[in-house]
Coordinates of C-alpha atoms in Angstrom, one line a residue:
X251 CA 9.6 3.0 -7.8
X252 CA 8.1 5.8 -9.9
X253 CA 5.3 7.5 -8.1
X254 CA 3.8 9.0 -11.2
X255 CA 0.2 8.2 -12.0
X256 CA -0.5 5.3 -14.3
X257 CA -1.3 6.2 -17.9
X258 CA -4.8 4.9 -17.5
X259 CA -5.5 7.2 -14.5
X260 CA -3.9 10.2 -16.2
X261 CA -6.2 9.8 -19.2
X262 CA -9.4 9.9 -17.2
X263 CA -11.4 13.1 -16.5
X264 CA -12.0 13.9 -12.9
X265 CA -15.7 12.6 -12.9
X266 CA -14.5 9.4 -14.6
X267 CA -11.7 8.9 -12.1
X268 CA -14.0 9.4 -9.1
X269 CA -16.7 7.1 -10.7
X270 CA -14.4 4.2 -9.9
X271 CA -15.5 4.6 -6.3
X272 CA -19.1 3.6 -7.3
X273 CA -18.7 -0.1 -6.4
X274 CA -17.7 0.8 -2.9
X275 CA -20.6 3.3 -2.5
X276 CA -23.3 1.2 -4.1
X277 CA -24.2 -0.9 -1.0
X278 CA -24.9 2.3 1.0
X279 CA -25.9 4.7 -1.9
X280 CA -29.4 5.2 -0.4
X281 CA -27.9 6.6 2.7
X282 CA -25.8 9.0 0.7
X283 CA -28.9 9.9 -1.3
X284 CA -30.7 10.6 1.9
X285 CA -27.9 12.9 3.1
X286 CA -27.9 14.7 -0.3
X287 CA -31.7 15.2 -0.1
X288 CA -31.4 16.5 3.4
X289 CA -28.7 19.0 2.4
X290 CA -30.7 20.1 -0.6
X291 CA -33.8 20.6 1.6
X292 CA -31.7 22.7 4.0
X293 CA -30.5 24.9 1.1
X294 CA -34.1 25.3 -0.3
X295 CA -35.4 26.3 3.1
X296 CA -32.6 28.9 3.4
X297 CA -33.6 30.2 -0.1
X298 CA -37.2 30.6 1.1
X299 CA -36.3 32.9 3.9
X300 CA -35.6 36.0 1.7
X301 CA -39.0 35.5 0.0
X302 CA -40.8 35.4 3.4
X303 CA -38.9 38.5 4.5
X304 CA -40.1 40.3 1.5
X305 CA -43.7 39.4 2.4
X306 CA -43.1 40.6 6.0
X307 CA -41.8 43.9 4.8
X308 CA -44.7 44.5 2.5
X309 CA -47.4 43.4 4.9
X310 CA -47.0 43.4 8.6
X311 CA -44.2 46.0 8.8
X312 CA -45.9 48.5 6.4
X313 CA -49.2 48.0 8.3
X314 CA -47.6 48.1 11.7
X315 CA -49.7 45.2 13.0
X316 CA -47.8 43.6 15.9
X317 CA -49.5 40.2 15.7
X318 CA -48.6 39.8 12.0
X319 CA -45.0 40.9 12.7
X320 CA -44.8 38.2 15.5
X321 CA -46.3 35.7 13.1
X322 CA -43.7 36.6 10.5
X323 CA -40.9 36.2 13.0
X324 CA -42.2 32.8 14.0
X325 CA -42.3 31.8 10.4
X326 CA -38.7 32.8 9.9
X327 CA -37.7 31.0 13.1
X328 CA -39.5 27.9 12.0
X329 CA -37.6 28.0 8.7
X330 CA -34.4 28.4 10.5
X331 CA -35.2 25.4 12.8
X332 CA -36.2 23.4 9.7
X333 CA -32.8 24.2 8.1
X334 CA -31.0 23.1 11.2
X335 CA -32.9 19.8 11.4
X336 CA -32.1 19.1 7.7
X337 CA -28.4 19.7 8.4
X338 CA -28.5 17.3 11.3
X339 CA -30.2 14.7 9.1
X340 CA -27.5 15.1 6.5
X341 CA -24.9 14.2 9.1
X342 CA -26.9 11.3 10.4
X343 CA -27.4 9.8 7.0
X344 CA -23.8 10.0 5.8
X345 CA -21.7 9.3 9.0
X346 CA -22.1 5.6 9.1
X347 CA -22.0 4.7 5.4
X348 CA -18.9 6.9 4.8
X349 CA -17.0 4.9 7.5
X350 CA -18.3 1.6 5.9
X351 CA -16.9 2.7 2.5
X352 CA -13.6 3.5 4.2
X353 CA -13.6 0.1 5.9
X354 CA -14.3 -1.8 2.7
X355 CA -11.7 0.1 0.7
X356 CA -9.1 -0.4 3.4
X357 CA -9.7 -4.1 3.8
X358 CA -9.9 -4.7 0.0
X359 CA -6.7 -2.8 -0.5
X360 CA -5.0 -4.8 2.2
X361 CA -6.2 -8.0 0.6
X362 CA -4.9 -6.8 -2.7
X363 CA -1.5 -6.1 -1.2
X364 CA -1.4 -9.6 0.2
X365 CA -2.4 -11.1 -3.2
X366 CA 0.1 -9.2 -5.3
X367 CA 3.4 -11.0 -6.1
X368 CA 6.7 -10.3 -4.3
X369 CA 7.9 -8.6 -7.5
X370 CA 5.3 -5.8 -6.9
X371 CA 6.6 -5.2 -3.4
X372 CA 10.2 -5.2 -4.7
X373 CA 9.2 -2.1 -6.8
X374 CA 7.1 -0.2 -4.3
X375 CA 8.3 1.7 -1.2
X376 CA 6.5 0.7 2.0
X377 CA 5.9 4.3 2.9
X378 CA 4.0 4.9 -0.4
X379 CA 1.8 1.9 0.3
X380 CA 1.2 3.1 3.9
X381 CA 0.2 6.6 2.8
X382 CA -2.3 5.2 0.4
X383 CA -3.7 2.8 2.9
X384 CA -4.2 5.4 5.7
X385 CA -4.0 8.9 4.4
X386 CA -5.6 8.6 0.9
X387 CA -8.4 6.3 1.9
X388 CA -9.2 8.6 4.9
X389 CA -9.3 11.6 2.5
X390 CA -11.7 9.8 0.2
X391 CA -14.0 9.0 3.1
X392 CA -14.1 12.7 4.2
X393 CA -14.8 13.8 0.6
X394 CA -17.6 11.3 0.2
X395 CA -19.1 12.4 3.5
X396 CA -18.7 16.1 3.2
X397 CA -17.1 17.4 0.0
X398 CA -19.2 15.5 -2.6
X399 CA -22.6 16.2 -1.1
X400 CA -21.9 19.9 -0.4
X401 CA -20.4 20.4 -3.9
X402 CA -23.5 19.0 -5.6
X403 CA -25.9 20.7 -3.2
X404 CA -24.1 24.1 -3.4
X405 CA -24.0 24.0 -7.2
X406 CA -27.8 23.3 -7.2
X407 CA -28.3 26.0 -4.7
X408 CA -26.5 28.5 -6.8
X409 CA -28.5 27.5 -9.9
X410 CA -31.8 27.7 -8.1
X411 CA -31.0 30.9 -6.3
X412 CA -29.8 32.5 -9.6
X413 CA -33.1 31.7 -11.2
X414 CA -35.0 33.2 -8.2
X415 CA -33.0 36.4 -8.5
X416 CA -34.9 37.0 -11.8
X417 CA -38.1 37.1 -9.7
X418 CA -37.4 40.6 -8.7
X419 CA -35.9 42.1 -11.9
X420 CA -34.2 40.6 -14.9
X421 CA -31.4 43.1 -14.8
X422 CA -30.3 42.2 -11.3
X423 CA -30.3 38.5 -12.3
X424 CA -28.3 39.1 -15.4
X425 CA -25.7 41.1 -13.4
X426 CA -25.3 38.3 -10.9
X427 CA -24.9 35.7 -13.7
X428 CA -22.4 37.6 -15.7
X429 CA -20.2 38.2 -12.7
X430 CA -20.3 34.4 -12.1
X431 CA -18.9 33.5 -15.5
X432 CA -15.2 34.4 -14.7
X433 CA -15.4 32.2 -11.6
X434 CA -16.2 29.1 -13.6
X435 CA -13.3 29.9 -16.1
X436 CA -11.0 30.4 -13.2
X437 CA -12.0 27.1 -11.7
X438 CA -11.3 25.3 -14.9
X439 CA -7.8 26.7 -15.1
X440 CA -7.3 26.0 -11.4
X441 CA -7.9 22.3 -11.9
X442 CA -5.0 22.0 -14.4
X443 CA -2.4 23.3 -12.0
X444 CA -3.8 22.1 -8.7
X445 CA -4.2 18.5 -9.9
X446 CA -0.4 18.3 -10.6
X447 CA 0.5 19.9 -7.2
X448 CA -1.8 17.6 -5.2
X449 CA -0.4 14.5 -6.8
X450 CA 3.1 15.7 -6.1
X451 CA 2.2 16.5 -2.5
X452 CA 0.7 13.1 -1.8
X453 CA 3.6 11.2 -3.4
X454 CA 6.1 13.3 -1.4
X455 CA 4.1 12.4 1.7
X456 CA 4.6 8.8 0.9
X457 CA 8.3 9.3 0.4
X458 CA 8.5 11.0 3.8
X459 CA 6.7 8.1 5.4
X460 CA 9.2 5.7 3.8
X461 CA 12.1 7.7 5.3
X462 CA 10.5 7.6 8.8
X463 CA 9.9 3.9 8.5
X464 CA 13.5 3.2 7.3
X465 CA 15.0 5.4 10.1
X466 CA 12.9 3.6 12.8
X467 CA 13.7 0.2 11.5
X468 CA 17.4 1.1 11.0
X469 CA 17.8 3.0 14.2
X470 CA 20.5 0.6 15.5
X471 CA 22.6 1.1 12.3
X472 CA 22.2 4.8 12.4
X473 CA 23.3 5.0 16.0
X474 CA 26.1 2.5 15.6
X475 CA 27.6 4.5 12.8
X476 CA 26.8 7.9 14.3
X477 CA 24.7 8.9 11.2
X478 CA 21.7 10.3 13.0
X479 CA 22.5 13.8 11.8
X480 CA 22.9 12.5 8.2
X481 CA 19.5 10.9 8.4
X482 CA 18.0 14.1 9.9
X483 CA 19.5 16.2 7.0
X484 CA 18.0 13.8 4.4
X485 CA 14.7 13.9 6.2
X486 CA 14.7 17.7 6.5
X487 CA 15.4 18.0 2.8
X488 CA 12.4 15.8 2.0
X489 CA 10.2 17.6 4.5
X490 CA 11.2 21.0 3.1
X491 CA 10.4 19.8 -0.5
X492 CA 6.9 18.7 0.8
X493 CA 6.5 22.1 2.6
X494 CA 7.3 23.9 -0.6
X495 CA 4.7 21.9 -2.5
X496 CA 2.1 22.5 0.2
X497 CA 2.9 26.2 0.0
X498 CA 2.4 26.1 -3.8
X499 CA -0.9 24.4 -3.2
X500 CA -1.9 27.0 -0.6
X501 CA -1.0 29.8 -3.0
X502 CA -3.1 28.3 -5.7
X503 CA -6.1 27.8 -3.4
X504 CA -5.5 31.3 -1.9
X505 CA -5.6 32.9 -5.4
X506 CA -8.8 31.1 -6.2
X507 CA -10.4 32.1 -2.9
X508 CA -9.4 35.7 -3.6
X509 CA -11.1 35.6 -6.9
X510 CA -14.2 33.8 -5.6
X511 CA -14.5 36.4 -2.8
X512 CA -13.8 39.4 -5.1
X513 CA -16.4 38.6 -7.8
X514 CA -19.4 38.5 -5.3
X515 CA -18.3 41.8 -3.9
X516 CA -18.3 43.3 -7.4
X517 CA -21.7 41.7 -8.1
X518 CA -23.0 43.2 -4.8
X519 CA -21.7 46.7 -5.7
X520 CA -23.0 46.7 -9.3
X521 CA -26.4 45.2 -8.1
X522 CA -26.7 47.9 -5.4
X523 CA -26.2 50.7 -7.9
X524 CA -28.5 49.1 -10.4
X525 CA -31.1 48.5 -7.7
X526 CA -31.1 52.1 -6.6
X527 CA -31.5 53.2 -10.2
X528 CA -34.4 50.8 -10.7
X529 CA -36.1 52.1 -7.6
X530 CA -35.8 55.6 -8.9
X531 CA -37.3 54.5 -12.1
X532 CA -40.2 52.8 -10.2
X533 CA -39.3 49.3 -11.6
X534 CA -38.9 47.8 -8.2
X535 CA -39.5 48.9 -4.6
X536 CA -37.3 48.8 -1.5
X537 CA -38.8 45.5 -0.2
X538 CA -37.9 43.8 -3.5
X539 CA -34.3 45.2 -3.4
X540 CA -34.0 44.1 0.3
X541 CA -35.2 40.6 -0.7
X542 CA -32.8 40.5 -3.6
X543 CA -29.8 41.2 -1.4
X544 CA -31.0 38.8 1.3
X545 CA -31.1 36.1 -1.5
X546 CA -27.6 37.1 -2.7
X547 CA -26.4 36.9 0.9
X548 CA -27.7 33.3 1.2
X549 CA -25.9 32.4 -2.1
X550 CA -22.6 34.0 -0.9
X551 CA -21.5 30.9 1.1
X552 CA -22.3 28.4 -1.6
X553 CA -20.3 30.6 -4.1
X554 CA -17.4 31.1 -1.8
X555 CA -17.2 27.4 -0.8
X556 CA -16.9 26.3 -4.5
X557 CA -13.1 27.0 -4.4
X558 CA -12.5 24.9 -1.3
X559 CA -14.9 22.1 -2.4
X560 CA -13.3 22.1 -5.9
X561 CA -9.8 21.7 -4.4
X562 CA -11.1 19.1 -2.1
X563 CA -12.5 17.2 -5.1
X564 CA -9.1 17.3 -6.8
X565 CA -7.4 16.0 -3.7
X566 CA -9.9 13.2 -3.6
X567 CA -9.4 12.5 -7.3
X568 CA -5.6 12.2 -6.7
X569 CA -6.1 10.0 -3.7
X570 CA -8.4 7.8 -5.8
X571 CA -5.8 7.6 -8.6
X572 CA -3.1 6.6 -6.1
X573 CA -5.3 3.9 -4.5
X574 CA -6.4 2.5 -7.9
X575 CA -2.8 2.4 -9.0
X576 CA -2.6 -0.6 -6.7
X577 CA -6.0 -2.0 -7.5
X578 CA -5.1 -1.9 -11.2
X579 CA -1.7 -3.7 -10.8
X580 CA -1.7 -7.0 -12.7
X581 CA -1.3 -10.0 -10.4
X582 CA 0.8 -12.4 -12.4
X583 CA 0.8 -15.1 -9.7
X584 CA -2.8 -16.4 -9.4
X585 CA -4.7 -19.6 -9.0
X586 CA -5.3 -21.5 -12.3
X587 CA -8.8 -21.7 -13.6
X588 CA -8.9 -25.5 -13.0
X589 CA -6.5 -26.3 -10.2
X590 CA -5.0 -29.8 -10.1
X591 CA -5.2 -31.8 -6.9
X592 CA -2.1 -33.7 -5.8
X593 CA -3.8 -35.8 -3.2
X594 CA -1.2 -37.4 -0.9
X595 CA 2.0 -35.7 -1.8
X596 CA 5.3 -37.6 -2.1
X597 CA 7.6 -34.6 -2.1
X598 CA 9.4 -35.0 -5.4
X599 CA 10.6 -31.6 -6.5
X600 CA 11.9 -31.1 -10.1
X601 CA 13.4 -28.1 -11.8
X602 CA 13.0 -28.7 -15.6
X603 CA 15.0 -26.3 -17.9
X604 CA 14.1 -23.5 -15.5
X605 CA 14.8 -19.9 -16.5
X606 CA 14.3 -16.8 -14.5
X607 CA 15.0 -13.1 -14.9
X608 CA 13.7 -10.1 -13.0
X609 CA 11.3 -7.8 -14.9
X610 CA 13.7 -4.8 -14.9
X611 CA 16.6 -6.9 -16.3
X612 CA 17.8 -5.6 -19.7
X613 CA 17.2 -7.7 -22.8
X614 CA 21.0 -8.0 -23.3
X615 CA 21.6 -9.6 -20.0
X616 CA 21.5 -13.3 -19.6
X617 CA 18.9 -15.0 -17.4
X618 CA 19.8 -15.1 -13.7
X619 CA 18.8 -18.7 -13.8
X620 CA 19.7 -20.0 -17.2
X621 CA 18.3 -23.5 -17.7
X622 CA 18.2 -25.3 -14.3
X623 CA 17.8 -29.0 -14.4
X624 CA 17.6 -30.6 -10.9
X625 CA 15.7 -33.5 -9.4
X626 CA 15.0 -33.8 -5.6
X627 CA 13.8 -37.3 -4.8
X628 CA 11.1 -37.7 -2.2
X629 CA 12.6 -37.5 1.3
X630 CA 16.0 -36.4 -0.1
X631 CA 17.9 -33.5 1.4
X632 CA 19.7 -31.5 -1.3
X633 CA 22.3 -28.8 -0.4
X634 CA 22.7 -26.0 -2.9
X635 CA 26.1 -24.3 -3.0
X636 CA 27.6 -21.6 -5.2
X637 CA 29.5 -18.3 -5.0
X638 CA 27.7 -15.1 -4.2
X639 CA 25.5 -14.0 -7.1
X640 CA 25.1 -17.4 -8.6
X641 CA 21.3 -17.4 -8.1
X642 CA 20.9 -19.6 -5.0
X643 CA 18.4 -17.5 -3.1
X644 CA 16.4 -16.8 -6.3
X645 CA 16.1 -20.5 -7.0
X646 CA 14.6 -21.1 -3.6
X647 CA 11.8 -18.6 -4.3
X648 CA 10.4 -20.5 -7.3
X649 CA 8.9 -23.7 -5.7
X650 CA 6.4 -21.7 -3.6
X651 CA 5.8 -19.3 -6.5
X652 CA 7.1 -16.2 -4.7
X653 CA 8.2 -15.5 -8.2
X654 CA 7.2 -17.4 -11.3
X655 CA 9.7 -18.9 -13.7
X656 CA 10.2 -17.1 -17.0
X657 CA 11.0 -20.3 -18.8
X658 CA 10.8 -24.0 -18.1
X659 CA 8.9 -25.5 -15.2
X660 CA 9.0 -26.4 -11.5
X661 CA 7.2 -29.7 -10.8
X662 CA 5.9 -31.0 -7.5
X663 CA 5.1 -34.7 -7.8
X664 CA 5.0 -34.3 -11.5
X665 CA 2.6 -31.4 -11.5
X666 CA 3.6 -27.9 -12.6
X667 CA 3.4 -25.7 -9.5
X668 CA 1.5 -23.2 -11.6
X669 CA -1.3 -25.8 -12.0
X670 CA -1.9 -26.0 -8.2
X671 CA -3.9 -23.6 -6.2
X672 CA -1.7 -21.3 -4.1
X673 CA -3.3 -22.5 -0.9
X674 CA -2.5 -26.2 -1.7
X675 CA 1.0 -25.4 -3.0
X676 CA 2.0 -23.4 0.1
X677 CA 0.5 -26.1 2.3
X678 CA 3.0 -28.6 0.9
X679 CA 6.0 -26.3 0.6
X680 CA 7.4 -24.2 3.6
X681 CA 10.3 -21.8 3.7
X682 CA 12.7 -20.3 6.2
X683 CA 14.8 -17.4 5.2
X684 CA 18.2 -16.2 6.3
X685 CA 16.6 -12.8 7.2
X686 CA 14.1 -14.0 9.7
X687 CA 10.9 -11.9 9.8
X688 CA 8.6 -12.2 12.8
X689 CA 5.4 -10.4 13.5
X690 CA 4.2 -8.3 16.4
X691 CA 2.4 -11.2 18.0
X692 CA 3.0 -13.9 20.5
X693 CA 5.6 -16.6 20.1
X694 CA 2.9 -19.1 19.8
X695 CA 1.1 -17.2 17.0
X696 CA 4.4 -16.7 15.1
X697 CA 5.5 -20.3 15.2
X698 CA 2.1 -21.7 14.3
X699 CA 1.5 -19.2 11.6
X700 CA 1.5 -21.8 8.8
X701 CA -1.1 -24.1 10.5
X702 CA -4.3 -22.2 9.8
X703 CA -6.4 -25.3 10.3
X704 CA -5.1 -25.9 13.8
X705 CA -6.5 -24.5 17.0
X706 CA -3.2 -23.1 18.3
X707 CA -4.4 -23.2 21.9
X708 CA -5.5 -26.8 21.8
X709 CA -3.6 -29.8 23.0
X710 CA -2.6 -30.6 19.5
X711 CA -1.5 -27.1 18.9
X712 CA 0.7 -27.2 22.0
X713 CA 2.2 -30.5 20.9
X714 CA 3.1 -29.1 17.4
X715 CA 4.5 -26.0 19.0
X716 CA 6.7 -27.8 21.4
X717 CA 8.0 -30.2 18.8
X718 CA 8.9 -27.3 16.5
X719 CA 10.6 -25.3 19.2
X720 CA 12.5 -28.4 20.2
X721 CA 13.8 -29.0 16.7
X722 CA 14.9 -25.3 16.5
X723 CA 16.5 -25.4 19.9
X724 CA 14.3 -22.5 20.9
X725 CA 13.8 -23.3 24.5
X726 CA 14.8 -19.7 25.4
X727 CA 11.1 -18.8 24.8
X728 CA 10.2 -20.3 28.2
X729 CA 12.5 -17.7 29.8
X730 CA 10.6 -14.8 28.3
X731 CA 8.3 -12.8 30.6
X732 CA 5.1 -14.6 29.5
X733 CA 6.7 -17.7 27.9
X734 CA 5.2 -18.6 24.5
X735 CA 2.5 -16.0 25.1
X736 CA 5.0 -13.2 25.1
X737 CA 4.4 -10.6 22.3
X738 CA 7.8 -10.3 20.8
X739 CA 7.4 -6.9 19.2
X740 CA 7.6 -5.5 15.7
X741 CA 9.8 -7.7 13.5
X742 CA 11.1 -9.5 16.6
X743 CA 13.8 -6.9 17.0
X744 CA 13.6 -7.4 20.8
X745 CA 15.2 -10.8 20.2
X746 CA 18.7 -11.5 19.0
X747 CA 19.4 -12.6 15.4
X748 CA 20.0 -16.2 16.4
X749 CA 16.7 -16.3 18.4
X750 CA 14.8 -14.8 15.5
X751 CA 16.3 -17.4 13.2
X752 CA 15.4 -20.3 15.5
X753 CA 11.8 -19.1 15.7
X754 CA 11.6 -18.7 11.9
X755 CA 13.0 -22.3 11.6
X756 CA 10.4 -23.5 14.1
X757 CA 7.7 -21.9 12.1
X758 CA 8.8 -23.7 8.9
X759 CA 9.0 -27.0 10.8
X760 CA 5.6 -26.5 12.5
X761 CA 4.0 -26.1 9.1
X762 CA 4.7 -29.9 8.5
X763 CA 5.4 -29.4 4.8
X764 CA 6.3 -32.2 2.4
X765 CA 9.0 -29.9 0.9
X766 CA 11.1 -27.7 3.1
X767 CA 13.1 -24.9 1.5
X768 CA 15.8 -23.4 3.8
X769 CA 17.9 -20.3 2.7
X770 CA 20.8 -20.5 5.2
X771 CA 18.5 -20.3 8.2
X772 CA 21.3 -21.0 10.7
X773 CA 23.7 -18.2 9.8
X774 CA 23.3 -16.3 13.1
X775 CA 23.7 -19.3 15.4
X776 CA 26.7 -20.1 17.5
X777 CA 28.6 -23.3 16.7
X778 CA 27.2 -25.3 19.6
X779 CA 23.6 -24.3 19.0
X780 CA 24.0 -24.9 15.3
X781 CA 25.2 -28.5 16.0
X782 CA 22.2 -29.2 18.2
X783 CA 19.7 -27.8 15.6
X784 CA 21.4 -29.8 12.7
X785 CA 21.1 -33.0 14.8
X786 CA 17.4 -32.3 15.4
X787 CA 16.9 -31.4 11.7
X788 CA 18.2 -34.8 10.6
X789 CA 15.2 -36.5 12.2
X790 CA 12.8 -34.0 10.7
X791 CA 14.3 -34.2 7.3
X792 CA 14.2 -38.0 7.3
X793 CA 10.7 -38.0 5.7
X794 CA 10.8 -34.5 4.2
X795 CA 12.2 -33.3 0.9
X796 CA 14.6 -30.4 1.6
X797 CA 16.4 -27.9 -0.5
X798 CA 19.0 -26.1 1.7
X799 CA 21.1 -23.2 0.6
X800 CA 24.4 -23.9 2.2
X801 CA 26.8 -21.1 3.3
X802 CA 28.7 -23.4 5.7
X803 CA 30.4 -26.7 5.4
X804 CA 28.4 -28.0 8.3
X805 CA 25.2 -27.3 6.4
X806 CA 26.5 -29.3 3.5
X807 CA 27.0 -32.2 5.9
X808 CA 23.2 -32.4 6.4
X809 CA 22.6 -33.2 2.8
X810 CA 22.3 -36.5 1.0
X811 CA 23.5 -34.8 -2.2
X812 CA 24.9 -31.5 -3.2
X813 CA 24.0 -29.3 -6.3
X814 CA 26.6 -26.9 -7.5
X815 CA 25.2 -23.7 -9.0
X816 CA 27.5 -21.7 -11.2
X817 CA 26.5 -18.6 -13.2
X818 CA 22.8 -19.6 -13.1
X819 CA 23.3 -23.2 -14.1
X820 CA 23.6 -26.5 -12.2
X821 CA 27.1 -27.7 -13.3
X822 CA 27.4 -30.7 -11.0
X823 CA 25.3 -32.9 -8.7
X824 CA 26.6 -35.6 -6.4
X825 CA 27.6 -36.4 -2.9
X826 CA 30.1 -34.1 -1.1
X827 CA 32.9 -36.6 -1.6
X828 CA 32.1 -37.1 -5.3
X829 CA 32.1 -33.5 -6.0
X830 CA 35.4 -32.9 -4.1
X831 CA 37.0 -35.4 -6.4
X832 CA 35.4 -34.4 -9.7
X833 CA 34.9 -30.6 -9.6
X834 CA 37.6 -28.0 -9.2
X835 CA 35.0 -25.2 -8.9
X836 CA 33.3 -27.1 -6.1
X837 CA 36.6 -27.4 -4.3
X838 CA 37.0 -23.7 -4.6
X839 CA 33.5 -23.0 -3.3
X840 CA 34.0 -25.3 -0.3
X841 CA 37.4 -23.9 0.5
X842 CA 35.8 -20.4 0.5
X843 CA 33.1 -21.6 2.8
X844 CA 35.6 -23.2 5.1
X845 CA 37.8 -20.1 5.2
X846 CA 34.7 -17.9 6.0
X847 CA 33.7 -20.4 8.7
X848 CA 37.2 -20.3 10.2
X849 CA 37.1 -16.5 10.4
X850 CA 33.6 -16.6 11.9
X851 CA 34.8 -18.9 14.7
X852 CA 38.1 -17.0 15.1
X853 CA 40.3 -19.9 13.9
X854 CA 42.2 -17.7 11.5
X855 CA 42.4 -13.9 11.0
X856 CA 40.7 -12.0 8.2
X857 CA 44.0 -11.3 6.4
X858 CA 44.7 -15.1 6.1
X859 CA 41.2 -15.6 4.6
X860 CA 41.9 -13.1 1.9
X861 CA 45.3 -14.6 1.1
X862 CA 44.0 -18.2 1.2
X863 CA 41.0 -17.3 -1.0
X864 CA 43.2 -15.7 -3.6
X865 CA 45.5 -18.7 -3.6
X866 CA 42.5 -21.0 -3.9
X867 CA 41.2 -18.9 -6.8
X868 CA 44.6 -19.1 -8.7
X869 CA 44.9 -22.8 -8.1
X870 CA 41.3 -23.3 -9.2
X871 CA 42.0 -21.3 -12.3
X872 CA 45.1 -23.3 -13.2
X873 CA 43.3 -26.5 -12.7
X874 CA 40.4 -25.5 -14.9
X875 CA 42.8 -24.4 -17.7
X876 CA 44.7 -27.7 -17.5
X877 CA 41.4 -29.6 -17.7
X878 CA 40.4 -27.6 -20.8
X879 CA 43.8 -28.3 -22.5
X880 CA 43.5 -32.0 -21.7

């Protein structure tokens, strides 16, 4: 996917972009206000100290009265302690609310990711999503707790302190203000370059996270093919690119810091010469000049911090843009305004002139599914067969609305699936995929994932669990270290492919759907286990409508009828025997499945498969040509 900012985010100014955080901050805004007030109070107390020092120099020190000097020292100490208390209060006010904002943003972003359609996840890299979820939201929290408050307070401190500088002499105040103008100009120019660099850096961090995740998940493949060094080279290149971007950021910040540090030094030097001249003219005295420089020293940290806080703000703005790139994504698969209730479902599934194409498909390309008409009667098992690329897997994603049709309808008991709430629809339709995905949880939690209303540790939960495991022939779970309570690890990679598929099938069966969609869920099973699972499935499917993508002749044998999918269209529907007699393309597909099955079981070598398939193709072509001529 493109990691460039959305056009809407790019068109916003920095304050407008950051204002989007307001709904998250609003519930705890009073705590942030308390933190800001405490920080401002600390700054004002610090600004009072030079004024008190001026009075001490003019009074107690000139008079030499020890008691007054001690009293002045106590006053300065009290101001210092007051400043420290205000700094502590600032931290106390903002610590908890900043973490609450982080929690709310993270949970809402996760909820948004769960709600967005599969098409969104097809486009986005997982590492990009992970970096937004963890790194960007964490950066926003730190900016709200530290950067925002200090930026506002330090700017106010500079403004108040600059006004106070005029208290001693207008010329000294003017000098200080004039030397500050270039800093604001430099800061404006800095925003333009640094904003681009920080977006690039955070996107590259997401790409790097994606590479790490892919390497960890694909470690078996990398090791099996001896491609560890290749992966390291690719990763090193990405890491070097990120390092160069970070160096560019550091150079930009360093140049700004140099400028922000240089200008106060120039201001101090010019002010010192001017102050000495003013003393010689009798316009001010030494106590006033001392107080002026004490005030300028207090203002030095706020001035120098502006560069860091400004870059921090731009980092937070970029992080906000990246997070809201997800929040602003349009969710095309949502609940209807007035959902229809089916009541007691019968399980009739109908594809009515169904069309589908992916969003990135060119306008000149034909639809992947190009007018599907298919009726599955209640309780019927329908096998779906076709050559690779005919659209079988895509068709199975439409009933549960993993994708929405781009034309036509899919009906469940006569109701368009788009008129049902997603919760109800997915309660009636369950799926099992060829690529079985399990979660880092116990066997029990994985299998009973689709039964949210069920107490999985109850007697009923145990009964459903055991029935589902029995259908899937997944008795191996009792041999695991903790039985069904064993945590099977991330994506179930500690299990074999066949074991993962059996647990995924058990999960679909345990959901007790009225319609069961199976995308070749038995491909990793051995012949004997497959036979046992198919026998058990016959009983389950007796009262369940099932659409099964068949990649094996044995799977076709489970079906009451077979639908032949060819170039995005259903070209024939009937029993296995009927289609063998009437469809040459079906015979070709079945012969291909039989040849692949023979190779899988070792009945014939691969070279024979290639020869037989080519012969079947030529025979099939001749037959079709003869039928056309006839």
